[in-house]
Short mmCIF file of N, CA and C and ligand atoms in Angstrom, two decimals:
data_model
loop_
_atom_site.label_atom_id
_atom_site.label_comp_id
_atom_site.label_asym_id
_atom_site.label_seq_id
_atom_site.Cartn_x
_atom_site.Cartn_y
_atom_site.Cartn_z
N MET A 1 32.37 -47.28 -82.82
CA MET A 1 33.39 -46.33 -82.39
C MET A 1 33.20 -45.99 -80.93
N ALA A 2 34.29 -46.09 -80.21
CA ALA A 2 34.21 -45.77 -78.79
C ALA A 2 35.03 -44.52 -78.50
N ALA A 3 34.83 -43.50 -79.32
CA ALA A 3 35.61 -42.27 -79.16
C ALA A 3 35.37 -41.63 -77.81
N LEU A 4 34.12 -41.66 -77.37
CA LEU A 4 33.81 -41.03 -76.09
C LEU A 4 33.68 -42.10 -75.01
N ALA A 5 34.81 -42.52 -74.49
CA ALA A 5 34.76 -43.50 -73.42
C ALA A 5 34.23 -42.83 -72.16
N VAL A 6 33.29 -43.49 -71.52
CA VAL A 6 32.78 -42.95 -70.27
C VAL A 6 33.72 -43.39 -69.15
N ALA A 7 34.27 -42.44 -68.48
CA ALA A 7 35.22 -42.77 -67.42
C ALA A 7 34.48 -43.31 -66.20
N ASN A 8 35.21 -44.11 -65.46
CA ASN A 8 34.65 -44.59 -64.20
C ASN A 8 35.17 -43.75 -63.05
N CYS A 9 34.52 -43.90 -61.93
CA CYS A 9 34.90 -43.23 -60.69
C CYS A 9 36.40 -43.40 -60.41
N ARG A 10 37.04 -42.36 -59.88
CA ARG A 10 38.49 -42.43 -59.63
C ARG A 10 38.85 -43.15 -58.34
N ARG A 11 37.87 -43.50 -57.54
CA ARG A 11 38.19 -44.24 -56.32
C ARG A 11 38.61 -45.66 -56.67
N PRO A 12 39.61 -46.18 -55.97
CA PRO A 12 40.04 -47.55 -56.28
C PRO A 12 38.89 -48.54 -56.10
N GLN A 13 38.86 -49.48 -56.98
CA GLN A 13 37.87 -50.55 -56.91
C GLN A 13 36.43 -50.08 -57.01
N CYS A 14 36.23 -48.94 -57.61
CA CYS A 14 34.85 -48.50 -57.83
C CYS A 14 34.64 -48.44 -59.32
N ALA A 15 33.69 -49.21 -59.82
CA ALA A 15 33.46 -49.25 -61.26
C ALA A 15 32.20 -48.50 -61.64
N ASN A 16 31.70 -47.70 -60.73
CA ASN A 16 30.47 -46.97 -61.03
C ASN A 16 30.73 -45.87 -62.04
N PRO A 17 29.77 -45.63 -62.93
CA PRO A 17 29.92 -44.56 -63.91
C PRO A 17 29.80 -43.19 -63.25
N ILE A 18 30.34 -42.19 -63.93
CA ILE A 18 30.30 -40.83 -63.41
C ILE A 18 29.16 -40.08 -64.08
N PRO A 19 28.25 -39.53 -63.30
CA PRO A 19 27.18 -38.73 -63.92
C PRO A 19 27.78 -37.45 -64.54
N ALA A 20 27.13 -36.92 -65.56
CA ALA A 20 27.65 -35.74 -66.26
C ALA A 20 27.95 -34.60 -65.29
N ALA A 21 27.09 -34.42 -64.32
CA ALA A 21 27.27 -33.31 -63.37
C ALA A 21 28.55 -33.47 -62.54
N LEU A 22 29.09 -34.69 -62.50
CA LEU A 22 30.27 -34.94 -61.68
C LEU A 22 31.54 -35.16 -62.50
N ALA A 23 31.49 -34.83 -63.79
CA ALA A 23 32.65 -35.05 -64.66
C ALA A 23 33.89 -34.36 -64.10
N ALA A 24 33.74 -33.16 -63.58
CA ALA A 24 34.89 -32.42 -63.08
C ALA A 24 35.48 -33.06 -61.82
N GLU A 25 34.64 -33.68 -61.02
CA GLU A 25 35.10 -34.30 -59.77
C GLU A 25 35.63 -35.71 -60.02
N ARG A 26 35.24 -36.30 -61.11
CA ARG A 26 35.59 -37.69 -61.45
C ARG A 26 35.22 -38.67 -60.34
N LEU A 27 34.02 -38.49 -59.84
CA LEU A 27 33.51 -39.39 -58.80
C LEU A 27 32.12 -39.86 -59.19
N CYS A 28 31.78 -41.07 -58.75
CA CYS A 28 30.41 -41.52 -58.92
C CYS A 28 29.57 -40.81 -57.85
N LEU A 29 28.28 -40.92 -57.98
CA LEU A 29 27.40 -40.18 -57.06
C LEU A 29 27.63 -40.59 -55.60
N GLY A 30 27.73 -41.89 -55.36
CA GLY A 30 27.91 -42.36 -53.98
C GLY A 30 29.18 -41.82 -53.35
N HIS A 31 30.28 -41.87 -54.11
CA HIS A 31 31.54 -41.39 -53.57
C HIS A 31 31.58 -39.87 -53.46
N PHE A 32 30.92 -39.19 -54.39
CA PHE A 32 30.85 -37.74 -54.28
C PHE A 32 30.10 -37.36 -53.00
N LEU A 33 29.01 -38.05 -52.73
CA LEU A 33 28.23 -37.73 -51.52
C LEU A 33 29.05 -38.02 -50.27
N ASP A 34 29.77 -39.15 -50.26
CA ASP A 34 30.64 -39.45 -49.11
C ASP A 34 31.60 -38.29 -48.86
N GLU A 35 32.24 -37.87 -49.93
CA GLU A 35 33.25 -36.83 -49.79
C GLU A 35 32.63 -35.49 -49.37
N ALA A 36 31.53 -35.15 -50.01
CA ALA A 36 30.88 -33.87 -49.70
C ALA A 36 30.39 -33.84 -48.25
N PHE A 37 29.86 -34.96 -47.76
CA PHE A 37 29.40 -35.02 -46.37
C PHE A 37 30.56 -34.80 -45.41
N LEU A 38 31.64 -35.50 -45.67
CA LEU A 38 32.82 -35.38 -44.81
C LEU A 38 33.31 -33.94 -44.76
N ARG A 39 33.44 -33.34 -45.94
CA ARG A 39 33.99 -31.99 -46.01
C ARG A 39 33.03 -30.97 -45.42
N ALA A 40 31.73 -31.15 -45.64
CA ALA A 40 30.74 -30.21 -45.10
C ALA A 40 30.69 -30.31 -43.57
N ASP A 41 30.70 -31.55 -43.06
CA ASP A 41 30.68 -31.75 -41.61
C ASP A 41 31.90 -31.12 -40.96
N HIS A 42 33.03 -31.38 -41.56
CA HIS A 42 34.29 -30.88 -41.03
C HIS A 42 34.28 -29.34 -41.00
N THR A 43 33.82 -28.75 -42.09
CA THR A 43 33.82 -27.29 -42.18
C THR A 43 32.83 -26.69 -41.19
N LEU A 44 31.67 -27.30 -41.07
CA LEU A 44 30.67 -26.81 -40.13
C LEU A 44 31.18 -26.90 -38.69
N ASP A 45 31.86 -28.00 -38.37
CA ASP A 45 32.46 -28.15 -37.04
C ASP A 45 33.45 -27.03 -36.77
N ARG A 46 34.28 -26.77 -37.76
CA ARG A 46 35.29 -25.72 -37.59
C ARG A 46 34.63 -24.35 -37.38
N CYS A 47 33.54 -24.10 -38.11
CA CYS A 47 32.80 -22.84 -37.94
C CYS A 47 32.32 -22.72 -36.49
N ARG A 48 31.72 -23.80 -35.99
CA ARG A 48 31.14 -23.77 -34.64
C ARG A 48 32.20 -23.65 -33.58
N GLU A 49 33.38 -24.16 -33.85
CA GLU A 49 34.48 -24.06 -32.89
C GLU A 49 35.21 -22.74 -32.99
N GLY A 50 34.80 -21.92 -33.97
CA GLY A 50 35.44 -20.63 -34.13
C GLY A 50 36.81 -20.71 -34.79
N CYS A 51 37.08 -21.82 -35.44
CA CYS A 51 38.36 -21.98 -36.13
C CYS A 51 38.29 -21.29 -37.49
N ALA A 52 39.45 -20.96 -38.00
CA ALA A 52 39.50 -20.37 -39.33
C ALA A 52 39.11 -21.42 -40.37
N ILE A 53 38.40 -20.97 -41.37
CA ILE A 53 37.91 -21.87 -42.41
C ILE A 53 38.74 -21.66 -43.67
N ASN A 54 39.09 -22.72 -44.28
CA ASN A 54 39.82 -22.65 -45.54
C ASN A 54 38.88 -22.06 -46.61
N ALA A 55 39.29 -20.93 -47.18
CA ALA A 55 38.41 -20.21 -48.11
C ALA A 55 38.06 -21.04 -49.35
N SER A 56 39.03 -21.77 -49.87
CA SER A 56 38.73 -22.53 -51.08
C SER A 56 37.84 -23.72 -50.77
N GLU A 57 37.97 -24.25 -49.55
CA GLU A 57 37.11 -25.36 -49.13
C GLU A 57 35.66 -24.86 -49.02
N LEU A 58 35.51 -23.71 -48.42
CA LEU A 58 34.17 -23.14 -48.26
C LEU A 58 33.56 -22.86 -49.63
N GLU A 59 34.39 -22.35 -50.53
CA GLU A 59 33.89 -22.05 -51.86
C GLU A 59 33.49 -23.33 -52.58
N TRP A 60 34.31 -24.38 -52.41
CA TRP A 60 33.96 -25.65 -53.06
C TRP A 60 32.60 -26.13 -52.57
N LEU A 61 32.38 -26.04 -51.27
CA LEU A 61 31.13 -26.53 -50.70
C LEU A 61 29.93 -25.69 -51.14
N LEU A 62 30.07 -24.38 -51.04
CA LEU A 62 28.91 -23.52 -51.28
C LEU A 62 28.69 -23.20 -52.74
N ALA A 63 29.67 -23.41 -53.58
CA ALA A 63 29.47 -23.16 -55.00
C ALA A 63 29.42 -24.48 -55.77
N ASP A 64 30.54 -25.20 -55.77
CA ASP A 64 30.63 -26.41 -56.59
C ASP A 64 29.68 -27.51 -56.13
N ALA A 65 29.76 -27.86 -54.86
CA ALA A 65 28.96 -28.98 -54.38
C ALA A 65 27.47 -28.68 -54.53
N LEU A 66 27.12 -27.44 -54.23
CA LEU A 66 25.72 -27.04 -54.34
C LEU A 66 25.24 -27.14 -55.79
N ALA A 67 26.08 -26.67 -56.72
CA ALA A 67 25.74 -26.73 -58.15
C ALA A 67 25.60 -28.17 -58.61
N VAL A 68 26.52 -29.02 -58.14
CA VAL A 68 26.48 -30.43 -58.54
C VAL A 68 25.16 -31.07 -58.10
N VAL A 69 24.78 -30.84 -56.86
CA VAL A 69 23.56 -31.46 -56.36
C VAL A 69 22.35 -30.95 -57.13
N ASN A 70 22.35 -29.67 -57.44
CA ASN A 70 21.23 -29.11 -58.21
C ASN A 70 21.19 -29.69 -59.62
N ASN A 71 22.37 -29.84 -60.24
CA ASN A 71 22.41 -30.42 -61.59
C ASN A 71 21.99 -31.88 -61.60
N LEU A 72 22.41 -32.59 -60.56
CA LEU A 72 22.07 -34.01 -60.49
C LEU A 72 20.57 -34.19 -60.40
N ASP A 73 19.96 -33.28 -59.70
CA ASP A 73 18.53 -33.33 -59.54
C ASP A 73 17.84 -33.26 -60.90
N ASP A 74 18.39 -32.41 -61.80
CA ASP A 74 17.82 -32.30 -63.14
C ASP A 74 18.16 -33.50 -63.99
N GLU A 75 19.38 -34.00 -63.78
CA GLU A 75 19.90 -35.05 -64.64
C GLU A 75 19.18 -36.38 -64.42
N MET A 76 18.85 -36.65 -63.18
CA MET A 76 18.28 -37.96 -62.86
C MET A 76 16.77 -37.89 -62.82
N ALA A 77 16.15 -38.50 -63.82
CA ALA A 77 14.70 -38.49 -63.88
C ALA A 77 14.13 -39.32 -62.73
N GLN A 78 14.76 -40.47 -62.50
CA GLN A 78 14.28 -41.33 -61.43
C GLN A 78 15.43 -41.71 -60.53
N PRO A 79 15.80 -40.82 -59.66
CA PRO A 79 16.94 -41.13 -58.79
C PRO A 79 16.61 -42.26 -57.83
N ASP A 80 17.64 -42.97 -57.50
CA ASP A 80 17.56 -43.97 -56.46
C ASP A 80 17.06 -43.28 -55.19
N PRO A 81 16.03 -43.81 -54.55
CA PRO A 81 15.47 -43.10 -53.38
C PRO A 81 16.50 -42.87 -52.28
N GLU A 82 17.41 -43.82 -52.11
CA GLU A 82 18.41 -43.67 -51.05
C GLU A 82 19.37 -42.53 -51.40
N MET A 83 19.78 -42.48 -52.68
CA MET A 83 20.67 -41.41 -53.12
C MET A 83 19.96 -40.07 -53.01
N ARG A 84 18.69 -40.09 -53.36
CA ARG A 84 17.92 -38.85 -53.32
C ARG A 84 17.86 -38.32 -51.87
N ASP A 85 17.63 -39.22 -50.92
CA ASP A 85 17.61 -38.82 -49.51
C ASP A 85 18.94 -38.21 -49.10
N ARG A 86 20.02 -38.86 -49.55
CA ARG A 86 21.34 -38.35 -49.17
C ARG A 86 21.60 -36.98 -49.81
N MET A 87 21.14 -36.80 -51.04
CA MET A 87 21.32 -35.51 -51.70
C MET A 87 20.55 -34.41 -50.96
N LEU A 88 19.34 -34.74 -50.53
CA LEU A 88 18.55 -33.76 -49.79
C LEU A 88 19.20 -33.43 -48.46
N GLU A 89 19.74 -34.46 -47.82
CA GLU A 89 20.43 -34.25 -46.54
C GLU A 89 21.65 -33.36 -46.73
N LEU A 90 22.37 -33.61 -47.82
CA LEU A 90 23.54 -32.78 -48.10
C LEU A 90 23.13 -31.33 -48.34
N LEU A 91 22.04 -31.15 -49.10
CA LEU A 91 21.56 -29.79 -49.35
C LEU A 91 21.25 -29.07 -48.04
N LEU A 92 20.68 -29.82 -47.11
CA LEU A 92 20.33 -29.26 -45.81
C LEU A 92 21.59 -28.82 -45.04
N ILE A 93 22.60 -29.67 -45.06
CA ILE A 93 23.85 -29.33 -44.39
C ILE A 93 24.49 -28.10 -45.04
N LEU A 94 24.46 -28.07 -46.37
CA LEU A 94 25.06 -26.92 -47.07
C LEU A 94 24.27 -25.65 -46.78
N ALA A 95 22.94 -25.79 -46.66
CA ALA A 95 22.12 -24.62 -46.33
C ALA A 95 22.45 -24.12 -44.92
N ASN A 96 22.67 -25.05 -43.99
CA ASN A 96 23.07 -24.67 -42.63
C ASN A 96 24.39 -23.93 -42.64
N LEU A 97 25.30 -24.45 -43.44
CA LEU A 97 26.62 -23.85 -43.53
C LEU A 97 26.51 -22.42 -44.09
N GLN A 98 25.72 -22.29 -45.13
CA GLN A 98 25.52 -20.99 -45.76
C GLN A 98 24.94 -19.99 -44.76
N GLU A 99 23.96 -20.48 -44.01
CA GLU A 99 23.29 -19.68 -43.00
C GLU A 99 24.29 -19.25 -41.92
N TYR A 100 25.10 -20.20 -41.52
CA TYR A 100 26.08 -19.93 -40.48
C TYR A 100 27.06 -18.85 -40.93
N VAL A 101 27.53 -19.01 -42.14
CA VAL A 101 28.51 -18.07 -42.70
C VAL A 101 27.89 -16.68 -42.84
N ALA A 102 26.59 -16.64 -43.18
CA ALA A 102 25.93 -15.35 -43.39
C ALA A 102 25.72 -14.60 -42.07
N HIS A 103 25.57 -15.33 -40.96
CA HIS A 103 25.19 -14.68 -39.71
C HIS A 103 26.27 -14.63 -38.65
N HIS A 104 27.39 -15.26 -38.90
CA HIS A 104 28.47 -15.23 -37.93
C HIS A 104 29.70 -14.70 -38.62
N SER A 105 30.54 -14.08 -37.85
CA SER A 105 31.78 -13.67 -38.48
C SER A 105 32.75 -14.85 -38.38
N ILE A 106 33.05 -15.40 -39.52
CA ILE A 106 34.00 -16.51 -39.53
C ILE A 106 35.32 -16.02 -40.10
N ARG A 107 36.36 -16.66 -39.65
CA ARG A 107 37.68 -16.30 -40.14
C ARG A 107 38.04 -17.21 -41.30
N LEU A 108 38.46 -16.59 -42.39
CA LEU A 108 38.86 -17.38 -43.55
C LEU A 108 40.37 -17.40 -43.64
N GLU A 109 40.89 -18.54 -44.00
CA GLU A 109 42.32 -18.60 -44.24
C GLU A 109 42.52 -18.95 -45.70
N TYR A 110 43.42 -18.25 -46.33
CA TYR A 110 43.66 -18.44 -47.75
C TYR A 110 44.94 -19.24 -47.96
N LEU A 111 44.75 -20.50 -48.27
CA LEU A 111 45.90 -21.35 -48.53
C LEU A 111 45.96 -21.60 -50.03
N ALA A 112 47.10 -21.97 -50.46
CA ALA A 112 47.26 -22.21 -51.90
C ALA A 112 46.38 -23.37 -52.33
ZN1 ZN B 1 32.75 -44.43 -56.85
#
């Protein structure tokens, strides 16, 4: 019985399985990290430039992405060393972002 089909990553031409921690994002670990890096870098740049930050984007980064990385850490007994490095790097960027938000007055914009 294949009642519980394991979905694959939603990116075109990616057949990698989705880890449980990423079920909501429907991305494999590699693609999730790509996306999280892009979004974190972009948001951090906007913070430093004094631009308004999209509130839901910030929340996604500081709540969802952070939770995902923490869950993945528990889920993977023996993570791929390269993936592990990238996860740690992402955690560092998210920590910088959190720090920045805590110590600077940033403008949030609330879009739908
Ligand atoms: Zn993928």
